Amino acid sequence: IVCRAALRKPRPMKRLVLLIVLVLLLGAGGGAGWWFFLRPPPDEAGAQAEAGPVAPDEPLLGPNGIPLEREIELAQIVLPMLAEGKVRKHVNFIVAFELRRPMSVAEIENIRPRLRDAVIAELFAIFSFRHIQAQESADLPVVRERLLRVANRVLGPKRVSAVFVRHASITPLG
C-alpha cells in the first residue's frame, strides 16, 4: 500500500522559507559591505575633546627627564596593486598616529615594527578590493578609519586618537 501523501510534490512553504533565508543572507552581506567599506567615518570631535588640550611645540618630559612623544610616524609605505597577476600600480603612504597619552621614545621604537606590519597588512586588505582599486585617490576615509582600529588593536584600546595621512598617492605603471 502506497500513501498518497508520499507521492505529492514538495510544498510551496519550503520554497518560501528558502526564499526568505536567501533574502536575509543577501541583506546581511550588503549591510556588512556598507558597514566595513562605505560607511562615513565616525565624528572625531568627541575623541579630540576627550584627549584634552595639548600645546603643539612644547617638548614633553616624563619621570626622570625621559623624552615623550605625542605621535608615531611610520616611514613611507609602498604597496603594489596587482591586476591579472601583474603589478599595475603602486600605492604610496606616509602615516602618523596621534596618541591620547604620550609614550616614551623607547616604547615607540619597540612598538613601531609591529605597528608597521599591522598597517601594511591592513592596507593590502583594503586595496585588494576592486572598488577601492578603481579610486583615483588613496586618501580615503575608510583607510583612516581602519588604520585607527588597527593602531588601537596593536597599541591598546583607545591609545590612538587620530590617524594622519601625510602623503597618499597612487602611481600607475607602464
Coordinates of N, CA and C in Angstrom, one line a residue:
I1 N 0.9 -1.2 0.0 CA 0.0 0.0 0.0 C 0.9 1.2 0.0
V2 N 0.6 2.1 -0.9 CA 1.4 3.4 -1.1 C 0.6 4.5 -0.6
C3 N 1.2 5.3 0.2 CA 0.5 6.5 0.8 C 0.5 7.6 -0.3
R4 N -0.6 8.2 -0.5 CA -0.7 9.3 -1.5 C 0.1 10.5 -1.0
A5 N 0.2 10.8 0.2 CA 0.9 11.9 0.7 C 2.4 11.8 0.3
A6 N 2.9 10.6 0.3 CA 4.3 10.4 -0.1 C 4.6 10.7 -1.6
L7 N 3.6 10.6 -2.4 CA 3.7 10.8 -3.8 C 3.6 12.3 -4.2
R8 N 3.1 13.1 -3.3 CA 2.9 14.6 -3.7 C 4.2 15.3 -3.8
K9 N 4.2 16.4 -4.6 CA 5.3 17.2 -4.8 C 5.6 18.0 -3.5
P10 N 6.9 18.5 -3.4 CA 7.2 19.3 -2.2 C 6.2 20.5 -2.1
R11 N 6.0 20.9 -0.9 CA 5.1 22.0 -0.6 C 5.7 23.3 -0.9
P12 N 4.9 24.3 -1.3 CA 5.4 25.6 -1.7 C 6.0 26.3 -0.4
M13 N 5.6 25.9 0.8 CA 6.1 26.5 2.0 C 7.6 26.4 2.1
K14 N 8.2 25.3 1.7 CA 9.6 25.1 1.7 C 10.3 26.1 0.8
R15 N 9.8 26.4 -0.3 CA 10.3 27.4 -1.2 C 10.3 28.8 -0.6
L16 N 9.2 29.1 0.0 CA 9.0 30.4 0.7 C 10.1 30.5 1.8
V17 N 10.3 29.5 2.6 CA 11.3 29.6 3.6 C 12.7 29.8 3.0
L18 N 13.0 29.0 2.0 CA 14.3 29.2 1.3 C 14.5 30.6 0.7
L19 N 13.4 31.1 0.2 CA 13.5 32.5 -0.4 C 13.7 33.5 0.7
I20 N 13.0 33.4 1.8 CA 13.2 34.3 2.9 C 14.7 34.2 3.4
V21 N 15.2 33.0 3.6 CA 16.6 32.9 4.1 C 17.5 33.5 3.1
L22 N 17.3 33.3 1.8 CA 18.2 33.9 0.8 C 18.2 35.4 0.8
V23 N 17.0 36.0 0.9 CA 16.9 37.5 1.0 C 17.6 38.0 2.3
L24 N 17.4 37.3 3.4 CA 18.1 37.7 4.6 C 19.6 37.7 4.5
L25 N 20.1 36.6 3.9 CA 21.6 36.5 3.7 C 22.1 37.6 2.8
L26 N 21.4 37.8 1.7 CA 21.9 38.9 0.8 C 21.8 40.3 1.5
G27 N 20.8 40.5 2.3 CA 20.7 41.8 3.0 C 21.8 41.9 4.0
A28 N 22.1 40.8 4.7 CA 23.2 40.9 5.7 C 24.6 41.1 5.1
G29 N 24.8 40.5 3.9 CA 26.0 40.7 3.2 C 26.2 42.1 2.7
G30 N 25.1 42.7 2.2 CA 25.1 44.1 1.7 C 25.3 45.0 2.9
G31 N 24.7 44.8 4.0 CA 24.9 45.6 5.2 C 26.3 45.5 5.7
A32 N 26.9 44.3 5.7 CA 28.3 44.2 6.2 C 29.2 44.9 5.2
G33 N 29.0 44.8 3.9 CA 29.8 45.6 3.0 C 29.7 47.1 3.2
W34 N 28.5 47.6 3.4 CA 28.4 49.0 3.7 C 29.1 49.4 5.0
W35 N 28.9 48.6 6.0 CA 29.5 48.9 7.3 C 31.0 49.0 7.2
F36 N 31.7 48.0 6.6 CA 33.1 48.0 6.6 C 33.8 48.9 5.5
F37 N 33.1 49.2 4.4 CA 33.7 49.8 3.3 C 33.1 51.2 2.9
L38 N 31.9 51.4 3.1 CA 31.2 52.6 2.6 C 30.7 53.6 3.6
R39 N 30.7 53.1 4.9 CA 30.2 53.9 6.0 C 31.0 55.2 6.2
P40 N 30.5 56.3 6.4 CA 31.3 57.5 6.7 C 32.0 57.4 8.0
P41 N 33.2 58.0 8.2 CA 33.9 57.8 9.4 C 33.1 58.4 10.6
P42 N 33.4 57.9 11.8 CA 32.7 58.5 13.0 C 33.1 59.9 13.3
D43 N 32.3 60.7 14.0 CA 32.6 62.0 14.3 C 33.8 62.0 15.3
E44 N 34.8 62.7 14.9 CA 36.1 62.7 15.7 C 36.1 63.9 16.7
A45 N 35.1 64.7 16.7 CA 35.1 65.9 17.7 C 35.1 65.4 19.1
G46 N 34.3 64.3 19.4 CA 34.2 63.8 20.8 C 35.6 63.2 21.2
A47 N 36.2 62.5 20.3 CA 37.5 61.9 20.6 C 38.6 63.0 20.9
Q48 N 38.6 64.1 20.1 CA 39.5 65.2 20.4 C 39.3 65.9 21.7
A49 N 38.0 66.1 22.0 CA 37.6 66.8 23.2 C 38.0 65.9 24.4
E50 N 37.9 64.6 24.3 CA 38.3 63.7 25.4 C 39.8 63.7 25.6
A51 N 40.6 63.9 24.5 CA 42.0 63.8 24.7 C 42.5 65.1 25.4
G52 N 41.8 66.2 25.4 CA 42.2 67.4 26.1 C 43.2 68.2 25.3
P53 N 43.3 69.5 25.8 CA 44.2 70.4 25.0 C 45.7 70.0 25.2
V54 N 46.5 70.2 24.2 CA 47.9 69.9 24.2 C 48.6 71.0 23.5
A55 N 49.7 71.5 24.1 CA 50.5 72.5 23.4 C 51.3 71.9 22.4
P56 N 51.3 72.3 21.1 CA 51.9 71.6 20.0 C 53.4 71.5 20.0
D57 N 54.1 72.6 20.4 CA 55.5 72.6 20.2 C 56.3 72.4 21.6
E58 N 55.6 72.2 22.6 CA 56.2 72.1 23.9 C 56.8 70.7 24.1
P59 N 58.1 70.5 24.3 CA 58.7 69.2 24.5 C 58.2 68.6 25.8
L60 N 57.9 67.3 25.7 CA 57.4 66.6 26.9 C 58.5 65.8 27.5
L61 N 58.5 65.8 28.8 CA 59.5 65.0 29.6 C 58.7 64.2 30.6
G62 N 59.0 63.0 30.7 CA 58.4 62.1 31.7 C 59.2 62.0 33.0
P63 N 58.9 61.0 33.8 CA 59.7 60.9 35.0 C 61.2 60.7 34.7
N64 N 62.0 61.3 35.5 CA 63.5 61.3 35.4 C 63.9 61.9 34.1
G65 N 63.1 62.8 33.5 CA 63.5 63.5 32.3 C 63.5 62.7 31.0
I66 N 62.8 61.6 31.0 CA 62.7 60.7 29.8 C 61.8 61.5 28.8
P67 N 62.4 61.7 27.5 CA 61.6 62.4 26.5 C 60.4 61.5 26.1
L68 N 59.2 62.2 25.9 CA 58.0 61.6 25.5 C 57.6 62.1 24.1
E69 N 56.8 61.3 23.4 CA 56.3 61.7 22.0 C 54.8 61.6 22.1
R70 N 54.2 62.5 21.3 CA 52.7 62.6 21.2 C 52.2 61.8 19.9
E71 N 53.1 61.5 19.0 CA 52.7 60.8 17.8 C 53.7 59.8 17.3
I72 N 53.2 58.8 16.6 CA 54.1 57.9 15.9 C 54.0 58.0 14.4
E73 N 55.1 58.3 13.8 CA 55.1 58.4 12.3 C 55.8 57.2 11.7
L74 N 55.2 56.6 10.7 CA 55.8 55.5 10.1 C 56.6 56.0 8.8
A75 N 57.6 55.3 8.5 CA 58.3 55.6 7.2 C 57.4 55.3 6.0
Q76 N 57.8 55.8 4.9 CA 57.0 55.6 3.7 C 56.7 54.1 3.4
I77 N 55.4 53.9 3.1 CA 55.0 52.5 2.8 C 54.6 52.5 1.3
V78 N 55.2 51.6 0.5 CA 54.8 51.4 -0.9 C 54.3 50.0 -1.1
L79 N 53.0 50.0 -1.6 CA 52.4 48.7 -1.8 C 52.1 48.5 -3.3
P80 N 52.3 47.3 -3.8 CA 52.0 47.0 -5.2 C 50.5 46.7 -5.3
M81 N 49.8 47.2 -6.3 CA 48.4 46.8 -6.6 C 48.5 45.8 -7.8
L82 N 48.0 44.6 -7.6 CA 48.0 43.6 -8.6 C 46.7 43.5 -9.4
A83 N 46.8 43.3 -10.7 CA 45.7 43.0 -11.5 C 46.1 42.0 -12.6
E84 N 45.4 40.9 -12.6 CA 45.7 39.9 -13.6 C 47.1 39.3 -13.4
G85 N 47.5 39.2 -12.2 CA 48.8 38.7 -11.9 C 50.0 39.6 -12.1
K86 N 49.8 40.8 -12.4 CA 50.9 41.8 -12.7 C 50.7 43.0 -11.8
V87 N 51.8 43.7 -11.5 CA 51.7 44.9 -10.8 C 51.3 46.0 -11.7
R88 N 50.2 46.6 -11.5 CA 49.7 47.7 -12.4 C 49.9 49.1 -11.8
K89 N 49.9 49.2 -10.4 CA 50.0 50.5 -9.8 C 50.8 50.3 -8.5
H90 N 51.3 51.4 -8.0 CA 51.9 51.5 -6.6 C 51.1 52.4 -5.8
V91 N 50.9 52.1 -4.6 CA 50.2 52.9 -3.6 C 51.3 53.4 -2.6
N92 N 51.4 54.7 -2.4 CA 52.4 55.2 -1.5 C 51.7 55.9 -0.3
F93 N 52.2 55.6 0.9 CA 51.6 56.2 2.1 C 52.7 56.6 3.0
I94 N 52.4 57.8 3.7 CA 53.2 58.1 4.9 C 52.1 58.4 5.9
V95 N 52.1 57.7 7.0 CA 51.0 57.7 8.0 C 51.6 58.1 9.4
A96 N 50.8 58.9 10.2 CA 51.2 59.2 11.5 C 50.0 58.9 12.4
F97 N 50.2 58.5 13.7 CA 49.2 58.2 14.6 C 49.3 59.2 15.8
E98 N 48.3 59.9 16.2 CA 48.3 60.8 17.3 C 47.9 60.0 18.6
L99 N 48.7 60.1 19.6 CA 48.5 59.3 20.8 C 47.7 60.1 21.8
R100 N 46.8 59.5 22.5 CA 46.0 60.2 23.6 C 46.9 60.5 24.7
R101 N 47.8 59.6 25.1 CA 48.7 59.9 26.2 C 50.1 59.7 25.6
P102 N 51.0 60.6 25.8 CA 52.4 60.5 25.3 C 53.1 59.2 25.7
M103 N 53.9 58.7 24.8 CA 54.7 57.5 25.1 C 56.2 57.8 25.1
S104 N 57.0 57.1 25.8 CA 58.5 57.3 25.7 C 59.0 56.9 24.3
V105 N 60.1 57.6 23.9 CA 60.7 57.3 22.6 C 61.1 55.8 22.6
A106 N 61.6 55.2 23.6 CA 62.0 53.8 23.7 C 60.8 52.9 23.4
E107 N 59.6 53.2 24.1 CA 58.4 52.4 23.9 C 58.0 52.5 22.4
I108 N 58.1 53.7 21.8 CA 57.6 53.9 20.4 C 58.5 53.1 19.5
E109 N 59.8 53.1 19.7 CA 60.8 52.3 18.9 C 60.5 50.9 19.0
N110 N 60.1 50.4 20.2 CA 59.9 49.0 20.4 C 58.6 48.5 19.7
I111 N 57.6 49.4 19.6 CA 56.3 49.1 19.1 C 56.2 49.3 17.6
R112 N 57.0 50.2 17.1 CA 56.9 50.7 15.7 C 57.0 49.5 14.7
P113 N 57.8 48.5 14.8 CA 57.8 47.4 13.8 C 56.5 46.6 13.7
R114 N 55.9 46.4 14.9 CA 54.6 45.6 15.0 C 53.5 46.5 14.4
L115 N 53.5 47.8 14.7 CA 52.5 48.7 14.1 C 52.7 48.8 12.6
R116 N 53.9 48.9 12.1 CA 54.1 49.0 10.7 C 53.6 47.7 10.0
D117 N 53.9 46.6 10.5 CA 53.5 45.3 9.9 C 52.0 45.2 9.9
A118 N 51.3 45.6 11.0 CA 49.8 45.6 11.0 C 49.2 46.6 10.0
V119 N 49.9 47.8 9.9 CA 49.4 48.8 8.9 C 49.5 48.3 7.5
I120 N 50.7 47.7 7.2 CA 50.9 47.1 5.8 C 49.9 46.0 5.5
A121 N 49.6 45.1 6.5 CA 48.7 44.1 6.2 C 47.3 44.6 6.0
E122 N 46.9 45.7 6.8 CA 45.6 46.3 6.6 C 45.4 47.0 5.3
L123 N 46.5 47.7 4.9 CA 46.5 48.4 3.6 C 46.4 47.4 2.4
F124 N 47.1 46.3 2.5 CA 46.9 45.2 1.5 C 45.5 44.7 1.4
A125 N 44.9 44.5 2.6 CA 43.5 44.1 2.7 C 42.6 45.1 2.0
I126 N 42.7 46.4 2.4 CA 41.9 47.4 1.8 C 42.0 47.5 0.3
F127 N 43.2 47.6 -0.2 CA 43.5 47.8 -1.6 C 43.3 46.5 -2.4
S128 N 42.9 45.4 -1.8 CA 42.7 44.2 -2.6 C 41.3 44.2 -3.2
F129 N 40.4 45.1 -2.8 CA 39.0 45.2 -3.3 C 39.0 46.0 -4.6
R130 N 38.3 45.5 -5.6 CA 38.2 46.2 -6.9 C 37.7 47.6 -6.8
H131 N 36.6 47.8 -6.0 CA 36.0 49.1 -6.0 C 37.0 50.1 -5.3
I132 N 37.9 49.7 -4.5 CA 38.9 50.6 -3.9 C 40.0 50.8 -4.9
Q133 N 40.4 49.8 -5.6 CA 41.4 49.9 -6.7 C 41.0 50.9 -7.8
A134 N 39.7 51.0 -8.0 CA 39.2 51.9 -9.1 C 39.3 53.3 -8.7
Q135 N 39.5 53.6 -7.4 CA 39.6 55.0 -6.9 C 40.9 55.7 -7.5
E136 N 40.8 57.0 -7.7 CA 41.9 57.8 -8.2 C 42.8 58.2 -7.0
S137 N 42.2 58.3 -5.8 CA 42.9 58.8 -4.6 C 43.1 57.7 -3.6
A138 N 44.2 57.7 -3.0 CA 44.5 56.7 -2.0 C 44.1 57.1 -0.6
D139 N 43.8 58.5 -0.4 CA 43.5 59.0 0.9 C 42.0 59.0 1.0
L140 N 41.5 57.8 1.5 CA 40.0 57.6 1.6 C 39.7 57.5 3.1
P141 N 38.5 58.0 3.4 CA 38.0 57.9 4.8 C 38.1 56.5 5.4
V142 N 37.8 55.5 4.6 CA 37.8 54.1 5.1 C 39.2 53.7 5.5
V143 N 40.2 54.3 4.8 CA 41.6 53.9 5.1 C 41.9 54.5 6.5
R144 N 41.6 55.7 6.8 CA 41.9 56.3 8.1 C 41.2 55.6 9.2
E145 N 39.9 55.3 8.9 CA 39.1 54.6 10.0 C 39.7 53.2 10.3
R146 N 40.0 52.4 9.3 CA 40.5 51.1 9.5 C 41.9 51.1 10.1
L147 N 42.8 52.1 9.8 CA 44.1 52.2 10.4 C 44.0 52.6 11.8
L148 N 43.0 53.4 12.2 CA 42.7 53.8 13.6 C 42.4 52.5 14.4
R149 N 41.6 51.7 13.8 CA 41.2 50.4 14.5 C 42.5 49.5 14.7
V150 N 43.3 49.4 13.7 CA 44.5 48.6 13.7 C 45.4 49.1 14.8
A151 N 45.7 50.4 14.8 CA 46.6 51.0 15.7 C 46.1 50.8 17.2
N152 N 44.8 50.9 17.4 CA 44.3 50.7 18.8 C 44.4 49.2 19.1
R153 N 44.3 48.3 18.1 CA 44.5 46.9 18.4 C 45.9 46.6 18.8
V154 N 46.9 47.3 18.1 CA 48.3 47.0 18.4 C 48.8 47.7 19.7
L155 N 48.4 48.9 19.9 CA 48.9 49.7 21.0 C 48.1 49.6 22.3
G156 N 46.8 49.1 22.1 CA 46.0 49.0 23.3 C 44.7 49.8 23.0
P157 N 43.6 49.5 23.7 CA 42.3 50.2 23.4 C 42.4 51.7 23.7
K158 N 41.9 52.5 22.8 CA 41.8 53.9 23.0 C 43.2 54.6 23.2
R159 N 44.2 54.1 22.7 CA 45.6 54.7 22.9 C 45.8 55.7 21.8
V160 N 45.2 55.5 20.6 CA 45.4 56.4 19.4 C 44.1 57.2 19.2
S161 N 44.2 58.5 19.1 CA 43.0 59.4 18.9 C 42.8 59.7 17.5
A162 N 43.8 59.8 16.6 CA 43.6 60.2 15.3 C 44.7 59.6 14.4
V163 N 44.4 59.4 13.1 CA 45.3 59.0 12.1 C 45.5 60.1 11.1
F164 N 46.7 60.4 10.8 CA 47.0 61.5 9.8 C 47.7 60.8 8.6
V165 N 47.1 61.0 7.5 CA 47.7 60.5 6.2 C 48.5 61.7 5.7
R166 N 49.8 61.7 5.9 CA 50.7 62.8 5.5 C 50.9 62.8 4.0
H167 N 50.9 61.6 3.4 CA 51.1 61.5 1.9 C 50.4 60.3 1.5
A168 N 49.6 60.4 0.4 CA 48.9 59.2 -0.2 C 48.8 59.5 -1.7
S169 N 49.3 58.5 -2.4 CA 49.2 58.7 -3.9 C 49.2 57.3 -4.5
I170 N 48.6 57.2 -5.7 CA 48.6 56.0 -6.5 C 49.3 56.3 -7.8
T171 N 50.3 55.5 -8.1 CA 51.2 55.7 -9.3 C 50.9 54.6 -10.2
P172 N 50.3 54.9 -11.4 CA 50.1 53.8 -12.4 C 51.5 53.5 -13.0
L173 N 51.6 52.2 -13.4 CA 52.9 51.7 -14.0 C 52.6 51.4 -15.5
G174 N 53.6 51.6 -16.2 CA 53.6 51.2 -17.6 C 52.6 51.8 -18.5

